Amino acid sequence: MKKGILPLVIGNWKMNPQSVALAIRMVTDFKKKTQGIKDVELVIAPPLVHLDAVRKVHNGSDTFHLGVQNVHPAKLGAYTGEVSIPMCNDLGVTYFIVGHSERRALGETDAFIHEKVLAVLKAGYTCIVCVGESVRDHHGHYLSHVETQVRRALAEVTKSKLGQVVISYEPVWAIGTGKNATADDIHEMKLFIEKIISDLYGRNLAQKVRIIYGGSVSEKNAEELHRDGMMDGFLVGGASLHIDEFVAIVKAVRNV
Ligand code: PGA
């Protein structure tokens, strides 16, 4: 983990839960059970239709922050079905996930993701950029795949904005499958991504970028993955819907 920077744990609720009432219940429980935690930065990214209700429970909490799972780079306009950064911020959102593989699978390109990165950073918020390979081949092509995604996302990002960037390494084969990457895989990828960022900005500045892991993180593997993978936190999908398990993951990160 990087010195002087808090680890980050994000709950990506994806298209869950089914009702506003359930979302309120979940976030109320989360808020209660994480009260007083100051040594881990916590984010909940609910579906947009639940955001206002979640915000009301959040109510200016200093324990966790509000995030969204996707955003459009334009401020306003004729973009059916989309929402903008200022709209999200109006509801208290300061963390923006972009480039999730489930969105890339729907057709989002590196170029579009890059526009989103620049827009989020320009607006002054934290941008969590998801990268990751679909398969791990024996020739190391997965490394160049991840490198291309990182370089394209960071193109034109100035040094002064680097501290707002988080890279989330999420191998597609590990997402929602119960097959997490091993701590060794994760550590190797962390060093690899750090090297790419160091080549672009220098070693010192590269330290400002948190590199987190996502893909079947659970209460069973969190402590080992965090300790031995030496990541700066987690992006948690499925397990973040079970508040006790999600809180156990947060505690595992604190314990390391
Ligand atoms: P998962 O999802 O924890 O359910 O594997 C992670 C993610 O997609 O962010």
Short mmCIF file of C-alpha atoms and ligand atoms in Angstrom, two decimals:
data_model
loop_
_atom_site.label_atom_id
_atom_site.label_comp_id
_atom_site.label_asym_id
_atom_site.label_seq_id
_atom_site.Cartn_x
_atom_site.Cartn_y
_atom_site.Cartn_z
CA MET A 1 0.00 0.00 0.00
CA LYS A 2 1.15 3.53 -0.72
CA LYS A 3 2.51 5.60 2.13
CA GLY A 4 0.38 8.53 3.23
CA ILE A 5 -2.61 7.55 1.07
CA LEU A 6 -5.67 5.86 2.51
CA PRO A 7 -6.79 2.55 1.06
CA LEU A 8 -10.03 2.76 -0.89
CA VAL A 9 -12.91 0.27 -0.79
CA ILE A 10 -15.81 0.81 -3.19
CA GLY A 11 -19.11 -1.03 -3.24
CA ASN A 12 -20.36 -1.28 -6.82
CA TRP A 13 -23.96 -2.34 -6.42
CA LYS A 14 -24.39 -2.70 -10.19
CA MET A 15 -28.11 -3.15 -11.06
CA ASN A 16 -29.10 -4.01 -7.47
CA PRO A 17 -31.13 -3.99 -5.27
CA GLN A 18 -34.58 -4.16 -6.78
CA SER A 19 -36.28 -1.47 -4.70
CA VAL A 20 -35.51 1.91 -3.18
CA ALA A 21 -36.68 0.56 0.18
CA LEU A 22 -34.03 -2.16 0.08
CA ALA A 23 -31.33 0.30 -0.97
CA ILE A 24 -32.24 2.50 2.00
CA ARG A 25 -32.09 -0.48 4.33
CA MET A 26 -28.69 -1.54 3.00
CA VAL A 27 -27.08 1.87 3.17
CA THR A 28 -28.53 2.54 6.64
CA ASP A 29 -26.97 -0.71 7.86
CA PHE A 30 -23.68 0.12 6.15
CA LYS A 31 -23.56 3.57 7.69
CA LYS A 32 -24.23 2.20 11.15
CA LYS A 33 -21.63 -0.57 10.89
CA THR A 34 -18.85 1.62 9.50
CA GLN A 35 -19.36 4.52 11.90
CA GLY A 36 -16.06 5.94 13.04
CA ILE A 37 -13.91 4.25 10.38
CA LYS A 38 -11.43 6.88 9.29
CA ASP A 39 -8.48 4.84 8.05
CA VAL A 40 -10.18 3.49 4.91
CA GLU A 41 -11.86 5.63 2.27
CA LEU A 42 -15.29 4.12 1.60
CA VAL A 43 -17.56 4.62 -1.39
CA ILE A 44 -21.02 3.27 -2.24
CA ALA A 45 -22.00 3.36 -5.91
CA PRO A 46 -25.72 2.52 -6.14
CA PRO A 47 -27.88 2.48 -9.27
CA LEU A 48 -28.82 6.04 -10.26
CA VAL A 49 -32.50 5.59 -9.43
CA HIS A 50 -31.53 4.85 -5.83
CA LEU A 51 -29.02 7.66 -5.57
CA ASP A 52 -31.25 10.31 -4.05
CA ALA A 53 -32.57 7.94 -1.39
CA VAL A 54 -29.04 6.78 -0.59
CA ARG A 55 -27.92 10.40 -0.41
CA LYS A 56 -30.56 11.16 2.18
CA VAL A 57 -29.26 8.37 4.39
CA HIS A 58 -25.68 9.47 3.71
CA ASN A 59 -26.68 12.95 4.88
CA GLY A 60 -23.21 14.46 4.77
CA SER A 61 -21.59 11.45 6.48
CA ASP A 62 -17.83 11.71 6.82
CA THR A 63 -17.49 7.91 6.89
CA PHE A 64 -18.35 7.17 3.29
CA HIS A 65 -18.71 8.89 -0.06
CA LEU A 66 -21.17 8.58 -2.92
CA GLY A 67 -20.17 7.18 -6.28
CA VAL A 68 -21.74 6.33 -9.62
CA GLN A 69 -21.05 3.36 -11.87
CA ASN A 70 -20.88 5.35 -15.09
CA VAL A 71 -21.31 8.89 -16.38
CA HIS A 72 -21.48 10.81 -19.65
CA PRO A 73 -18.69 13.31 -20.43
CA ALA A 74 -21.00 16.08 -21.71
CA LYS A 75 -22.56 18.53 -19.25
CA LEU A 76 -26.06 18.62 -20.77
CA GLY A 77 -27.77 17.82 -24.03
CA ALA A 78 -29.48 15.32 -26.25
CA TYR A 79 -28.02 12.07 -24.87
CA THR A 80 -30.98 9.82 -24.22
CA GLY A 81 -30.58 7.66 -21.15
CA GLU A 82 -27.41 9.35 -19.93
CA VAL A 83 -26.59 11.52 -16.92
CA SER A 84 -23.85 14.11 -16.54
CA ILE A 85 -21.17 14.82 -13.97
CA PRO A 86 -22.85 18.01 -12.64
CA MET A 87 -26.18 16.15 -12.27
CA CYS A 88 -24.48 13.46 -10.21
CA ASN A 89 -22.57 16.01 -8.18
CA ASP A 90 -25.82 17.82 -7.45
CA LEU A 91 -26.76 14.63 -5.57
CA GLY A 92 -23.46 14.57 -3.71
CA VAL A 93 -21.46 12.25 -5.97
CA THR A 94 -17.68 12.77 -5.92
CA TYR A 95 -16.43 9.35 -7.14
CA PHE A 96 -17.01 8.24 -10.73
CA ILE A 97 -16.35 4.71 -11.98
CA VAL A 98 -15.60 4.66 -15.70
CA GLY A 99 -14.71 1.92 -18.17
CA HIS A 100 -16.13 -0.98 -16.20
CA SER A 101 -15.81 -4.14 -18.28
CA GLU A 102 -19.58 -4.63 -18.16
CA ARG A 103 -19.89 -1.28 -19.93
CA ARG A 104 -17.03 -2.00 -22.32
CA ALA A 105 -18.94 -5.17 -23.21
CA LEU A 106 -21.88 -2.94 -24.19
CA GLY A 107 -19.66 -1.15 -26.67
CA GLU A 108 -17.78 1.56 -24.76
CA THR A 109 -14.47 2.23 -26.42
CA ASP A 110 -11.14 3.36 -24.97
CA ALA A 111 -11.70 6.70 -26.73
CA PHE A 112 -15.07 7.29 -25.06
CA ILE A 113 -13.72 6.20 -21.69
CA HIS A 114 -10.86 8.65 -22.16
CA GLU A 115 -13.35 11.49 -22.70
CA LYS A 116 -15.04 10.53 -19.44
CA VAL A 117 -11.75 10.45 -17.55
CA LEU A 118 -10.83 13.94 -18.74
CA ALA A 119 -14.30 15.30 -17.92
CA VAL A 120 -14.34 13.84 -14.38
CA LEU A 121 -10.84 15.13 -13.63
CA LYS A 122 -11.61 18.55 -15.08
CA ALA A 123 -14.65 18.78 -12.81
CA GLY A 124 -12.35 18.05 -9.86
CA TYR A 125 -13.61 14.62 -8.76
CA THR A 126 -12.11 11.19 -8.27
CA CYS A 127 -12.11 8.95 -11.34
CA ILE A 128 -11.91 5.19 -10.93
CA VAL A 129 -10.76 3.78 -14.24
CA CYS A 130 -11.38 0.07 -14.71
CA VAL A 131 -8.94 -1.97 -16.77
CA GLY A 132 -8.42 -5.69 -17.18
CA GLU A 133 -7.95 -8.53 -19.60
CA SER A 134 -10.62 -11.00 -20.69
CA VAL A 135 -8.29 -13.98 -20.64
CA ARG A 136 -4.81 -14.69 -19.34
CA ASP A 137 -2.76 -16.12 -22.19
CA HIS A 138 0.66 -17.71 -21.80
CA HIS A 139 2.33 -15.24 -24.13
CA GLY A 140 1.67 -12.22 -21.93
CA HIS A 141 -0.71 -10.52 -24.38
CA TYR A 142 -2.89 -9.69 -21.40
CA LEU A 143 -0.16 -7.35 -20.21
CA SER A 144 -0.13 -5.33 -23.42
CA HIS A 145 -3.93 -5.27 -23.35
CA VAL A 146 -3.93 -3.70 -19.87
CA GLU A 147 -1.09 -1.36 -20.82
CA THR A 148 -3.06 -0.05 -23.80
CA GLN A 149 -6.13 0.56 -21.63
CA VAL A 150 -4.09 2.42 -18.99
CA ARG A 151 -2.20 4.54 -21.53
CA ARG A 152 -5.35 5.45 -23.46
CA ALA A 153 -7.21 6.39 -20.29
CA LEU A 154 -4.36 8.59 -19.04
CA ALA A 155 -3.56 10.34 -22.33
CA GLU A 156 -3.55 14.14 -21.78
CA VAL A 157 -4.04 13.73 -18.03
CA THR A 158 -1.79 16.37 -16.50
CA LYS A 159 0.46 15.80 -13.51
CA SER A 160 -1.69 18.05 -11.36
CA LYS A 161 -4.74 15.80 -11.90
CA LEU A 162 -2.98 12.52 -11.22
CA GLY A 163 -3.95 12.38 -7.53
CA GLN A 164 -7.62 12.18 -8.59
CA VAL A 165 -7.00 9.00 -10.59
CA VAL A 166 -7.58 5.49 -9.27
CA ILE A 167 -6.88 2.50 -11.50
CA SER A 168 -9.01 -0.54 -10.75
CA TYR A 169 -7.52 -3.73 -12.08
CA GLU A 170 -10.42 -6.05 -12.78
CA PRO A 171 -9.65 -9.13 -14.83
CA VAL A 172 -12.89 -9.85 -16.66
CA TRP A 173 -12.61 -13.58 -15.99
CA ALA A 174 -12.67 -12.87 -12.24
CA ILE A 175 -15.73 -10.62 -12.16
CA GLY A 176 -18.78 -12.25 -10.63
CA THR A 177 -17.34 -15.70 -11.24
CA GLY A 178 -16.09 -16.60 -7.78
CA LYS A 179 -12.63 -17.09 -9.37
CA ASN A 180 -10.49 -14.30 -7.98
CA ALA A 181 -7.03 -13.56 -9.30
CA THR A 182 -4.33 -14.83 -6.93
CA ALA A 183 -2.43 -12.45 -4.69
CA ASP A 184 0.65 -13.08 -6.87
CA ASP A 185 -1.27 -12.23 -10.07
CA ILE A 186 -2.52 -9.06 -8.45
CA HIS A 187 0.85 -8.01 -7.13
CA GLU A 188 2.46 -8.59 -10.52
CA MET A 189 -0.20 -6.44 -12.16
CA LYS A 190 0.15 -3.72 -9.55
CA LEU A 191 3.88 -3.45 -10.25
CA PHE A 192 3.22 -3.51 -13.98
CA ILE A 193 0.63 -0.70 -13.84
CA GLU A 194 2.86 1.31 -11.50
CA LYS A 195 5.70 0.98 -14.00
CA ILE A 196 3.48 2.26 -16.84
CA ILE A 197 2.47 5.27 -14.77
CA SER A 198 6.08 5.86 -13.65
CA ASP A 199 7.21 5.83 -17.28
CA LEU A 200 4.59 8.48 -18.04
CA TYR A 201 4.93 10.74 -14.99
CA GLY A 202 8.00 9.67 -13.00
CA ARG A 203 8.20 7.49 -9.91
CA ASN A 204 7.19 10.06 -7.33
CA LEU A 205 4.04 11.21 -9.06
CA ALA A 206 3.07 7.63 -9.90
CA GLN A 207 2.80 7.04 -6.14
CA LYS A 208 -0.23 9.35 -6.08
CA VAL A 209 -2.29 6.95 -8.16
CA ARG A 210 -4.06 4.29 -6.15
CA ILE A 211 -4.27 0.90 -7.81
CA ILE A 212 -7.08 -1.27 -6.50
CA TYR A 213 -8.36 -4.73 -7.38
CA GLY A 214 -11.83 -5.99 -8.30
CA GLY A 215 -13.08 -9.47 -9.15
CA SER A 216 -14.76 -11.89 -6.74
CA VAL A 217 -13.42 -10.18 -3.63
CA SER A 218 -15.07 -11.78 -0.59
CA GLU A 219 -14.71 -11.80 3.17
CA LYS A 220 -12.75 -15.04 2.76
CA ASN A 221 -10.06 -13.75 0.42
CA ALA A 222 -9.92 -10.02 1.22
CA GLU A 223 -7.24 -10.09 3.88
CA GLU A 224 -4.87 -12.31 1.90
CA LEU A 225 -5.43 -10.43 -1.37
CA HIS A 226 -4.90 -7.09 0.31
CA ARG A 227 -1.83 -8.13 2.27
CA ASP A 228 -0.04 -10.21 -0.37
CA GLY A 229 -1.39 -8.46 -3.47
CA MET A 230 -0.28 -5.16 -1.91
CA MET A 231 -3.05 -3.25 -3.61
CA ASP A 232 -4.45 0.07 -2.41
CA GLY A 233 -7.96 -1.29 -1.91
CA PHE A 234 -10.83 -3.06 -3.64
CA LEU A 235 -13.73 -2.51 -5.99
CA VAL A 236 -16.33 -4.95 -4.70
CA GLY A 237 -19.38 -6.06 -6.68
CA GLY A 238 -21.47 -9.00 -5.47
CA ALA A 239 -20.14 -9.05 -1.90
CA SER A 240 -20.99 -5.36 -1.40
CA LEU A 241 -24.69 -6.27 -1.52
CA HIS A 242 -24.32 -8.27 1.69
CA ILE A 243 -23.58 -5.53 4.16
CA ASP A 244 -22.08 -7.77 6.85
CA GLU A 245 -19.73 -9.30 4.29
CA PHE A 246 -18.89 -5.92 2.82
CA VAL A 247 -18.07 -4.54 6.27
CA ALA A 248 -15.92 -7.64 6.92
CA ILE A 249 -13.97 -6.80 3.74
CA VAL A 250 -13.48 -3.23 4.96
CA LYS A 251 -12.23 -4.57 8.29
CA ALA A 252 -9.86 -6.98 6.53
CA VAL A 253 -8.32 -4.01 4.72
CA ARG A 254 -7.95 -2.16 8.02
CA ASN A 255 -6.27 -5.15 9.62
CA VAL A 256 -3.48 -5.36 7.09
P1 PGA B 1 -17.57 -8.89 -8.31
O1 PGA B 1 -17.57 -7.59 -9.23
O2 PGA B 1 -16.99 -8.48 -6.96
O3 PGA B 1 -19.01 -9.30 -8.21
O4 PGA B 1 -16.72 -9.91 -8.98
C1 PGA B 1 -16.50 -6.69 -9.21
C2 PGA B 1 -16.79 -5.56 -10.15
O5 PGA B 1 -17.31 -5.79 -11.24
O6 PGA B 1 -16.54 -4.39 -9.83
#
